[in-house]
């Protein structure tokens, strides 16, 4: 996808700069450094992209494990430095500038969502970050850090403005599509739904701050859930913000037949597999293959082997690396489902999805943030997740009746989180990890082999901050953590 987008941008820029007669001032301009770029090209370059299945983010969430003979080390949760995305934010600002010049205000509206997305992704990982003084260039080369609370407040306001302004724009530009959109083919209503689904995600991530008088988390949540005309939400998988893979350069997922070592070395993890087995969950047969031992034990009836939940086993992610290699080579561990994943299409890569939206809404209602039926949204989320895997609706209904029905109280909240963990498997980037960091569900396995004994809660700031912005960087550490220690165990405001 990245290669495809980059090539498209280059081609279109060349076309845009195709020369006719030029005056002297034009000839002085560097043709390799264009001063103007159409906003739709910039839009394509700044849209966040999803993470494809079996990438490292999903290993961190204990769905799968890389277990190669020549690389038997256990997965380490020794998180390093995070990344500031101010270069992307500069391009977003440039997009707004070009949109103003070309009278295409819709890109400026979408820029509010894109700004919020970038700042939230940074603060979620690291804590306080520069915002109010950021992007000032030579005017403020060393920006102060804003508190995490103020970052969230600004971003929530941007998201609300983006929804309202986009709704108004859609109503006065019926049927208009925008160029440069590889998610919704230019459908602005799709973007509005995604913005609101993302806002719900952000509000749920603030569950520990639900009573904050400034953030108004509960009020914002209720306003979205109770006003679908003003705040349209996704209504099914068709609204997912996702990319479908195909066998073309730039469109393949990372786990595909061009990388044979991936098939041999990628195995499932018991944190995930055991939860599916405990629920007798039909998604198990869709995401994993039985162990080679189980298939060998009944070679004449593969169907029966696949239907038997005891045929599936996951690796212990906290074990010493050679233990899992030995078990894998011995046929004791399940691989990802070959039929589903080992091809050039695999499954779509989701950035923001309908199942997550519905389970987030179920959690908010369960917590009393809105007067509606939590069960309805819980059922919607679970059924949509099963639909994503091609499971029949009747089977999903039976599952929700007998295996994992909605429940009230603390047990019901834990079940919502467990179903969220299952729905976010191998999609939506780090959202599963962030959910577990916030809730403790599921219980991750750790040991000295993972370099940790508890879940890491943040990434360190970029190392360059201690030289390029030392005074403000160290002041931010002291303000948040009471010392100048910058590591994975420092608890940010979001999690207190």
Short mmCIF file of N, CA and C in Angstrom, two decimals, residues 90-239:
data_model
loop_
_atom_site.label_atom_id
_atom_site.label_comp_id
_atom_site.label_asym_id
_atom_site.label_seq_id
_atom_site.Cartn_x
_atom_site.Cartn_y
_atom_site.Cartn_z
N UNK A 90 2.83 18.43 9.96
CA UNK A 90 3.21 19.53 9.06
C UNK A 90 2.56 19.35 7.70
N UNK A 91 2.51 18.12 7.23
CA UNK A 91 1.86 17.86 5.95
C UNK A 91 0.35 18.08 6.03
N UNK A 92 -0.23 17.80 7.21
CA UNK A 92 -1.65 18.10 7.39
C UNK A 92 -1.88 19.60 7.31
N UNK A 93 -1.01 20.37 7.95
CA UNK A 93 -1.13 21.83 7.87
C UNK A 93 -0.97 22.31 6.42
N UNK A 94 -0.03 21.69 5.70
CA UNK A 94 0.16 22.05 4.29
C UNK A 94 -1.09 21.71 3.48
N UNK A 95 -1.72 20.59 3.79
CA UNK A 95 -2.96 20.21 3.11
C UNK A 95 -4.04 21.26 3.32
N UNK A 96 -4.15 21.76 4.54
CA UNK A 96 -5.14 22.80 4.83
C UNK A 96 -4.83 24.07 4.03
N UNK A 97 -3.56 24.41 3.97
CA UNK A 97 -3.14 25.59 3.21
C UNK A 97 -3.51 25.47 1.74
N UNK A 98 -3.22 24.30 1.16
CA UNK A 98 -3.55 24.10 -0.25
C UNK A 98 -5.05 24.01 -0.47
N UNK A 99 -5.78 23.44 0.49
CA UNK A 99 -7.24 23.36 0.37
C UNK A 99 -7.86 24.75 0.38
N UNK A 100 -7.29 25.63 1.18
CA UNK A 100 -7.78 27.01 1.22
C UNK A 100 -7.53 27.70 -0.11
N UNK A 101 -6.34 27.46 -0.67
CA UNK A 101 -5.98 28.10 -1.93
C UNK A 101 -6.84 27.61 -3.09
N UNK A 102 -7.27 26.35 -3.03
CA UNK A 102 -8.06 25.77 -4.12
C UNK A 102 -9.55 25.73 -3.81
N UNK A 103 -9.94 26.32 -2.69
CA UNK A 103 -11.35 26.37 -2.28
C UNK A 103 -11.96 24.97 -2.17
N UNK A 104 -11.27 24.09 -1.41
CA UNK A 104 -11.75 22.74 -1.14
C UNK A 104 -11.79 22.54 0.38
N UNK A 105 -12.74 23.17 1.05
CA UNK A 105 -12.75 23.20 2.51
C UNK A 105 -12.91 21.85 3.19
N UNK A 106 -13.39 20.84 2.46
CA UNK A 106 -13.61 19.55 3.09
C UNK A 106 -12.31 18.96 3.62
N UNK A 107 -11.20 19.24 2.94
CA UNK A 107 -9.92 18.72 3.42
C UNK A 107 -9.51 19.39 4.73
N UNK A 108 -9.85 20.64 4.91
CA UNK A 108 -9.57 21.32 6.17
C UNK A 108 -10.42 20.75 7.30
N UNK A 109 -11.64 20.33 6.97
CA UNK A 109 -12.49 19.69 7.97
C UNK A 109 -11.89 18.35 8.41
N UNK A 110 -11.51 17.54 7.43
CA UNK A 110 -10.93 16.24 7.75
C UNK A 110 -9.59 16.38 8.46
N UNK A 111 -8.93 17.51 8.26
CA UNK A 111 -7.66 17.75 8.95
C UNK A 111 -7.83 17.77 10.46
N UNK A 112 -9.00 18.18 10.93
CA UNK A 112 -9.23 18.20 12.37
C UNK A 112 -9.22 16.78 12.94
N UNK A 113 -9.83 15.85 12.21
CA UNK A 113 -9.76 14.45 12.63
C UNK A 113 -8.33 13.94 12.58
N UNK A 114 -7.62 14.25 11.50
CA UNK A 114 -6.26 13.75 11.34
C UNK A 114 -5.32 14.32 12.40
N UNK A 115 -5.49 15.58 12.75
CA UNK A 115 -4.69 16.15 13.84
C UNK A 115 -4.98 15.42 15.15
N UNK A 116 -6.26 15.27 15.45
CA UNK A 116 -6.63 14.59 16.70
C UNK A 116 -6.06 13.19 16.72
N UNK A 117 -6.16 12.48 15.62
CA UNK A 117 -5.65 11.10 15.57
C UNK A 117 -4.16 11.06 15.88
N UNK A 118 -3.38 11.93 15.28
CA UNK A 118 -1.93 11.92 15.50
C UNK A 118 -1.56 12.28 16.93
N UNK A 119 -2.18 13.31 17.47
CA UNK A 119 -1.85 13.69 18.84
C UNK A 119 -2.29 12.62 19.84
N UNK A 120 -3.44 12.00 19.61
CA UNK A 120 -3.90 10.96 20.53
C UNK A 120 -2.99 9.75 20.46
N UNK A 121 -2.57 9.37 19.25
CA UNK A 121 -1.68 8.22 19.13
C UNK A 121 -0.36 8.48 19.87
N UNK A 122 0.15 9.70 19.81
CA UNK A 122 1.40 10.02 20.52
C UNK A 122 1.19 10.03 22.03
N UNK A 123 0.16 10.71 22.50
CA UNK A 123 -0.02 10.83 23.94
C UNK A 123 -0.41 9.50 24.57
N UNK A 124 -1.15 8.66 23.84
CA UNK A 124 -1.51 7.35 24.37
C UNK A 124 -0.29 6.51 24.66
N UNK A 125 0.74 6.67 23.85
CA UNK A 125 1.96 5.89 24.02
C UNK A 125 2.91 6.49 25.06
N UNK A 126 3.01 7.83 25.12
CA UNK A 126 4.09 8.44 25.89
C UNK A 126 3.65 9.30 27.07
N UNK A 127 2.49 9.93 27.01
CA UNK A 127 2.06 10.82 28.08
C UNK A 127 1.96 12.25 27.59
N UNK A 128 2.39 13.22 28.40
CA UNK A 128 2.37 14.62 27.99
C UNK A 128 3.20 14.79 26.71
N UNK A 129 2.73 15.65 25.82
CA UNK A 129 3.46 15.93 24.58
C UNK A 129 3.28 17.40 24.21
N UNK A 130 4.17 17.95 23.39
CA UNK A 130 3.95 19.32 22.92
C UNK A 130 2.74 19.38 21.98
N UNK A 131 1.88 20.36 22.20
CA UNK A 131 0.75 20.59 21.31
C UNK A 131 0.54 22.09 21.08
N UNK A 132 0.26 22.85 22.12
CA UNK A 132 -0.09 24.26 21.94
C UNK A 132 1.07 25.07 21.36
N UNK A 133 2.31 24.70 21.66
CA UNK A 133 3.46 25.40 21.12
C UNK A 133 4.16 24.61 20.01
N UNK A 134 3.61 23.46 19.66
CA UNK A 134 4.21 22.66 18.60
C UNK A 134 3.91 23.26 17.23
N UNK A 135 4.68 22.90 16.23
CA UNK A 135 4.46 23.29 14.84
C UNK A 135 4.66 24.78 14.62
N UNK A 136 5.47 25.42 15.48
CA UNK A 136 5.71 26.86 15.35
C UNK A 136 7.02 27.17 14.65
N UNK A 137 7.80 26.14 14.34
CA UNK A 137 9.04 26.34 13.61
C UNK A 137 10.04 27.19 14.37
N UNK A 138 10.64 28.15 13.66
CA UNK A 138 11.68 29.00 14.26
C UNK A 138 11.10 29.90 15.35
N UNK A 139 9.79 30.12 15.30
CA UNK A 139 9.16 30.98 16.32
C UNK A 139 9.28 30.37 17.71
N UNK A 140 9.03 29.07 17.82
CA UNK A 140 9.18 28.35 19.09
C UNK A 140 9.89 27.02 18.78
N UNK A 141 11.21 27.04 18.70
CA UNK A 141 11.93 25.81 18.33
C UNK A 141 11.94 24.76 19.42
N UNK A 142 11.68 25.19 20.65
CA UNK A 142 11.67 24.24 21.77
C UNK A 142 10.33 24.35 22.50
N UNK A 143 9.32 23.66 22.01
CA UNK A 143 7.97 23.81 22.57
C UNK A 143 7.82 23.15 23.94
N UNK A 144 6.98 23.73 24.75
CA UNK A 144 6.66 23.13 26.04
C UNK A 144 5.78 21.91 25.82
N UNK A 145 5.72 21.07 26.82
CA UNK A 145 4.84 19.90 26.79
C UNK A 145 3.49 20.27 27.42
N UNK A 146 2.41 19.90 26.75
CA UNK A 146 1.07 20.09 27.31
C UNK A 146 0.71 18.87 28.15
N UNK A 147 -0.09 19.08 29.18
CA UNK A 147 -0.54 17.96 29.99
C UNK A 147 -1.38 17.01 29.14
N UNK A 148 -1.35 15.75 29.51
CA UNK A 148 -2.11 14.77 28.75
C UNK A 148 -3.60 15.11 28.76
N UNK A 149 -4.08 15.58 29.87
CA UNK A 149 -5.49 15.96 29.94
C UNK A 149 -5.82 17.05 28.93
N UNK A 150 -4.97 18.07 28.82
CA UNK A 150 -5.25 19.16 27.89
C UNK A 150 -5.15 18.69 26.44
N UNK A 151 -4.26 17.72 26.18
CA UNK A 151 -4.17 17.15 24.83
C UNK A 151 -5.48 16.45 24.48
N UNK A 152 -5.98 15.64 25.40
CA UNK A 152 -7.24 14.94 25.14
C UNK A 152 -8.40 15.92 24.98
N UNK A 153 -8.42 16.96 25.78
CA UNK A 153 -9.50 17.93 25.69
C UNK A 153 -9.50 18.61 24.32
N UNK A 154 -8.32 19.03 23.87
CA UNK A 154 -8.24 19.66 22.55
C UNK A 154 -8.65 18.68 21.44
N UNK A 155 -8.19 17.44 21.55
CA UNK A 155 -8.49 16.46 20.51
C UNK A 155 -9.97 16.11 20.48
N UNK A 156 -10.59 15.99 21.63
CA UNK A 156 -12.03 15.72 21.66
C UNK A 156 -12.80 16.87 21.03
N UNK A 157 -12.36 18.09 21.27
CA UNK A 157 -13.02 19.24 20.65
C UNK A 157 -12.84 19.22 19.14
N UNK A 158 -11.64 18.88 18.67
CA UNK A 158 -11.41 18.77 17.22
C UNK A 158 -12.31 17.71 16.59
N UNK A 159 -12.42 16.58 17.27
CA UNK A 159 -13.24 15.50 16.73
C UNK A 159 -14.71 15.91 16.64
N UNK A 160 -15.19 16.61 17.65
CA UNK A 160 -16.58 17.07 17.63
C UNK A 160 -16.79 18.08 16.51
N UNK A 161 -15.84 19.00 16.36
CA UNK A 161 -15.93 19.98 15.28
C UNK A 161 -15.89 19.30 13.92
N UNK A 162 -15.03 18.29 13.79
CA UNK A 162 -14.93 17.58 12.50
C UNK A 162 -16.26 16.93 12.14
N UNK A 163 -16.91 16.29 13.11
CA UNK A 163 -18.21 15.67 12.84
C UNK A 163 -19.24 16.71 12.44
N UNK A 164 -19.35 17.77 13.23
CA UNK A 164 -20.39 18.76 12.97
C UNK A 164 -20.17 19.48 11.64
N UNK A 165 -18.94 19.87 11.37
CA UNK A 165 -18.65 20.59 10.13
C UNK A 165 -18.79 19.67 8.92
N UNK A 166 -18.39 18.42 9.07
CA UNK A 166 -18.52 17.49 7.96
C UNK A 166 -20.00 17.19 7.68
N UNK A 167 -20.80 17.08 8.75
CA UNK A 167 -22.24 16.87 8.56
C UNK A 167 -22.88 18.01 7.79
N UNK A 168 -22.50 19.24 8.13
CA UNK A 168 -23.03 20.40 7.42
C UNK A 168 -22.58 20.40 5.97
N UNK A 169 -21.31 20.07 5.75
CA UNK A 169 -20.77 20.04 4.38
C UNK A 169 -21.49 18.99 3.54
N UNK A 170 -21.70 17.82 4.09
CA UNK A 170 -22.39 16.75 3.36
C UNK A 170 -23.80 17.19 2.96
N UNK A 171 -24.49 17.86 3.89
CA UNK A 171 -25.87 18.27 3.62
C UNK A 171 -25.97 19.30 2.49
N UNK A 172 -24.91 20.07 2.29
CA UNK A 172 -24.92 21.10 1.24
C UNK A 172 -24.15 20.68 -0.01
N UNK A 173 -23.57 19.48 0.02
CA UNK A 173 -22.82 18.97 -1.14
C UNK A 173 -23.21 17.51 -1.38
N UNK A 174 -24.51 17.29 -1.56
CA UNK A 174 -25.04 15.94 -1.69
C UNK A 174 -24.34 15.17 -2.81
N UNK A 175 -23.85 13.98 -2.47
CA UNK A 175 -23.25 13.11 -3.47
C UNK A 175 -21.81 13.41 -3.82
N UNK A 176 -21.26 14.48 -3.26
CA UNK A 176 -19.88 14.82 -3.60
C UNK A 176 -18.92 13.80 -3.01
N UNK A 177 -17.94 13.40 -3.78
CA UNK A 177 -16.88 12.51 -3.32
C UNK A 177 -15.55 13.25 -3.38
N UNK A 178 -14.64 12.84 -2.54
CA UNK A 178 -13.33 13.48 -2.51
C UNK A 178 -12.28 12.56 -3.11
N UNK A 179 -11.26 13.15 -3.68
CA UNK A 179 -10.16 12.39 -4.25
C UNK A 179 -9.10 12.11 -3.19
N UNK A 180 -8.32 11.07 -3.42
CA UNK A 180 -7.21 10.75 -2.52
C UNK A 180 -7.57 9.82 -1.39
N UNK A 181 -8.77 9.27 -1.40
CA UNK A 181 -9.27 8.44 -0.29
C UNK A 181 -9.19 6.97 -0.65
N UNK A 182 -8.33 6.21 0.05
CA UNK A 182 -8.23 4.78 -0.24
C UNK A 182 -9.01 3.92 0.73
N UNK A 183 -9.80 4.53 1.60
CA UNK A 183 -10.65 3.77 2.51
C UNK A 183 -12.09 3.67 2.02
N UNK A 184 -12.69 4.82 1.70
CA UNK A 184 -14.12 4.87 1.42
C UNK A 184 -14.44 5.33 0.01
N UNK A 185 -13.44 5.32 -0.86
CA UNK A 185 -13.64 5.72 -2.26
C UNK A 185 -14.28 7.11 -2.35
N UNK A 186 -13.89 7.97 -1.44
CA UNK A 186 -14.36 9.35 -1.49
C UNK A 186 -15.67 9.62 -0.80
N UNK A 187 -16.31 8.61 -0.19
CA UNK A 187 -17.61 8.77 0.46
C UNK A 187 -17.44 9.50 1.79
N UNK A 188 -17.91 10.71 1.86
CA UNK A 188 -17.73 11.52 3.06
C UNK A 188 -18.53 10.99 4.24
N UNK A 189 -19.66 10.36 3.97
CA UNK A 189 -20.45 9.79 5.06
C UNK A 189 -19.66 8.68 5.76
N UNK A 190 -18.88 7.91 4.98
CA UNK A 190 -18.02 6.91 5.58
C UNK A 190 -17.02 7.53 6.53
N UNK A 191 -16.47 8.67 6.13
CA UNK A 191 -15.51 9.35 7.01
C UNK A 191 -16.20 9.87 8.28
N UNK A 192 -17.40 10.39 8.14
CA UNK A 192 -18.10 10.89 9.32
C UNK A 192 -18.37 9.77 10.31
N UNK A 193 -18.78 8.62 9.81
CA UNK A 193 -19.02 7.47 10.70
C UNK A 193 -17.72 7.04 11.38
N UNK A 194 -16.62 7.02 10.63
CA UNK A 194 -15.34 6.61 11.20
C UNK A 194 -14.88 7.59 12.27
N UNK A 195 -15.10 8.87 12.03
CA UNK A 195 -14.72 9.88 13.04
C UNK A 195 -15.46 9.65 14.34
N UNK A 196 -16.75 9.35 14.25
CA UNK A 196 -17.53 9.14 15.47
C UNK A 196 -17.19 7.81 16.15
N UNK A 197 -16.91 6.78 15.36
CA UNK A 197 -16.47 5.52 15.95
C UNK A 197 -15.14 5.71 16.67
N UNK A 198 -14.27 6.50 16.06
CA UNK A 198 -12.98 6.78 16.69
C UNK A 198 -13.18 7.59 17.98
N UNK A 199 -14.10 8.54 17.96
CA UNK A 199 -14.37 9.33 19.16
C UNK A 199 -14.86 8.43 20.29
N UNK A 200 -15.72 7.47 19.98
CA UNK A 200 -16.18 6.51 20.98
C UNK A 200 -14.98 5.75 21.54
N UNK A 201 -14.07 5.32 20.68
CA UNK A 201 -12.86 4.63 21.14
C UNK A 201 -12.09 5.50 22.13
N UNK A 202 -11.91 6.77 21.79
CA UNK A 202 -11.16 7.67 22.66
C UNK A 202 -11.85 7.86 23.99
N UNK A 203 -13.17 8.03 23.97
CA UNK A 203 -13.91 8.23 25.22
C UNK A 203 -13.81 7.00 26.12
N UNK A 204 -13.91 5.81 25.56
CA UNK A 204 -13.78 4.60 26.37
C UNK A 204 -12.37 4.48 26.94
N UNK A 205 -11.37 4.91 26.17
CA UNK A 205 -9.99 4.87 26.68
C UNK A 205 -9.81 5.78 27.89
N UNK A 206 -10.74 6.73 28.06
CA UNK A 206 -10.70 7.67 29.19
C UNK A 206 -11.59 7.21 30.34
N UNK A 207 -11.88 5.93 30.43
CA UNK A 207 -12.83 5.43 31.43
C UNK A 207 -12.39 5.75 32.85
N UNK A 208 -11.10 5.81 33.09
CA UNK A 208 -10.62 6.14 34.44
C UNK A 208 -10.82 7.63 34.76
N UNK A 209 -11.15 8.43 33.75
CA UNK A 209 -11.37 9.86 33.92
C UNK A 209 -12.81 10.25 33.60
N UNK A 210 -13.71 9.29 33.73
CA UNK A 210 -15.10 9.50 33.32
C UNK A 210 -15.78 10.62 34.09
N UNK A 211 -15.34 10.90 35.30
CA UNK A 211 -15.99 11.92 36.12
C UNK A 211 -15.30 13.28 36.05
N UNK A 212 -14.33 13.42 35.17
CA UNK A 212 -13.62 14.70 35.06
C UNK A 212 -14.58 15.77 34.54
N UNK A 213 -14.68 16.87 35.27
CA UNK A 213 -15.66 17.91 34.94
C UNK A 213 -15.33 18.64 33.65
N UNK A 214 -14.06 18.69 33.27
CA UNK A 214 -13.68 19.40 32.06
C UNK A 214 -13.85 18.53 30.81
N UNK A 215 -13.48 17.28 30.91
CA UNK A 215 -13.55 16.40 29.76
C UNK A 215 -14.97 16.03 29.37
N UNK A 216 -15.85 15.91 30.37
CA UNK A 216 -17.25 15.55 30.12
C UNK A 216 -17.37 14.27 29.29
N UNK A 217 -16.65 13.25 29.70
CA UNK A 217 -16.61 12.00 28.96
C UNK A 217 -18.00 11.40 28.81
N UNK A 218 -18.74 11.30 29.90
CA UNK A 218 -20.07 10.69 29.85
C UNK A 218 -21.02 11.48 28.96
N UNK A 219 -20.98 12.80 29.09
CA UNK A 219 -21.87 13.63 28.28
C UNK A 219 -21.55 13.51 26.80
N UNK A 220 -20.28 13.50 26.47
CA UNK A 220 -19.88 13.36 25.07
C UNK A 220 -20.33 12.00 24.52
N UNK A 221 -20.13 10.97 25.32
CA UNK A 221 -20.52 9.62 24.90
C UNK A 221 -22.03 9.55 24.66
N UNK A 222 -22.82 10.05 25.61
CA UNK A 222 -24.28 10.00 25.47
C UNK A 222 -24.75 10.81 24.27
N UNK A 223 -24.11 11.94 24.01
CA UNK A 223 -24.50 12.77 22.88
C UNK A 223 -24.35 12.02 21.57
N UNK A 224 -23.29 11.23 21.44
CA UNK A 224 -23.07 10.48 20.21
C UNK A 224 -24.06 9.31 20.10
N UNK A 225 -24.19 8.55 21.17
CA UNK A 225 -25.03 7.35 21.15
C UNK A 225 -26.50 7.71 20.97
N UNK A 226 -26.92 8.82 21.56
CA UNK A 226 -28.35 9.16 21.55
C UNK A 226 -28.78 10.03 20.38
N UNK A 227 -27.84 10.46 19.53
CA UNK A 227 -28.19 11.37 18.44
C UNK A 227 -27.61 10.89 17.12
N UNK A 228 -28.13 9.80 16.57
CA UNK A 228 -27.56 9.25 15.34
C UNK A 228 -27.68 10.18 14.14
N UNK A 229 -28.66 11.06 14.13
CA UNK A 229 -28.79 11.98 13.00
C UNK A 229 -27.62 12.96 12.97
N UNK A 230 -27.22 13.44 14.15
CA UNK A 230 -26.10 14.37 14.23
C UNK A 230 -24.76 13.65 14.24
N UNK A 231 -24.73 12.46 14.87
CA UNK A 231 -23.49 11.70 15.00
C UNK A 231 -23.68 10.30 14.39
N UNK A 232 -23.70 10.19 13.08
CA UNK A 232 -23.87 8.86 12.47
C UNK A 232 -22.72 7.94 12.83
N UNK A 233 -23.06 6.68 13.08
CA UNK A 233 -22.06 5.67 13.43
C UNK A 233 -22.09 4.54 12.40
N UNK A 234 -21.08 3.70 12.45
CA UNK A 234 -21.04 2.53 11.58
C UNK A 234 -22.24 1.64 11.89
N UNK A 235 -22.78 1.02 10.84
CA UNK A 235 -23.93 0.14 11.03
C UNK A 235 -23.64 -1.31 10.67
N UNK A 236 -22.44 -1.60 10.23
CA UNK A 236 -22.06 -2.97 9.89
C UNK A 236 -20.63 -3.02 9.38
N UNK A 237 -20.17 -4.22 9.03
CA UNK A 237 -18.81 -4.38 8.55
C UNK A 237 -18.54 -3.57 7.29
N UNK A 238 -19.57 -3.29 6.53
CA UNK A 238 -19.39 -2.54 5.30
C UNK A 238 -18.83 -1.15 5.57
N UNK A 239 -19.00 -0.66 6.79
CA UNK A 239 -18.52 0.67 7.16
C UNK A 239 -17.11 0.66 7.74
#
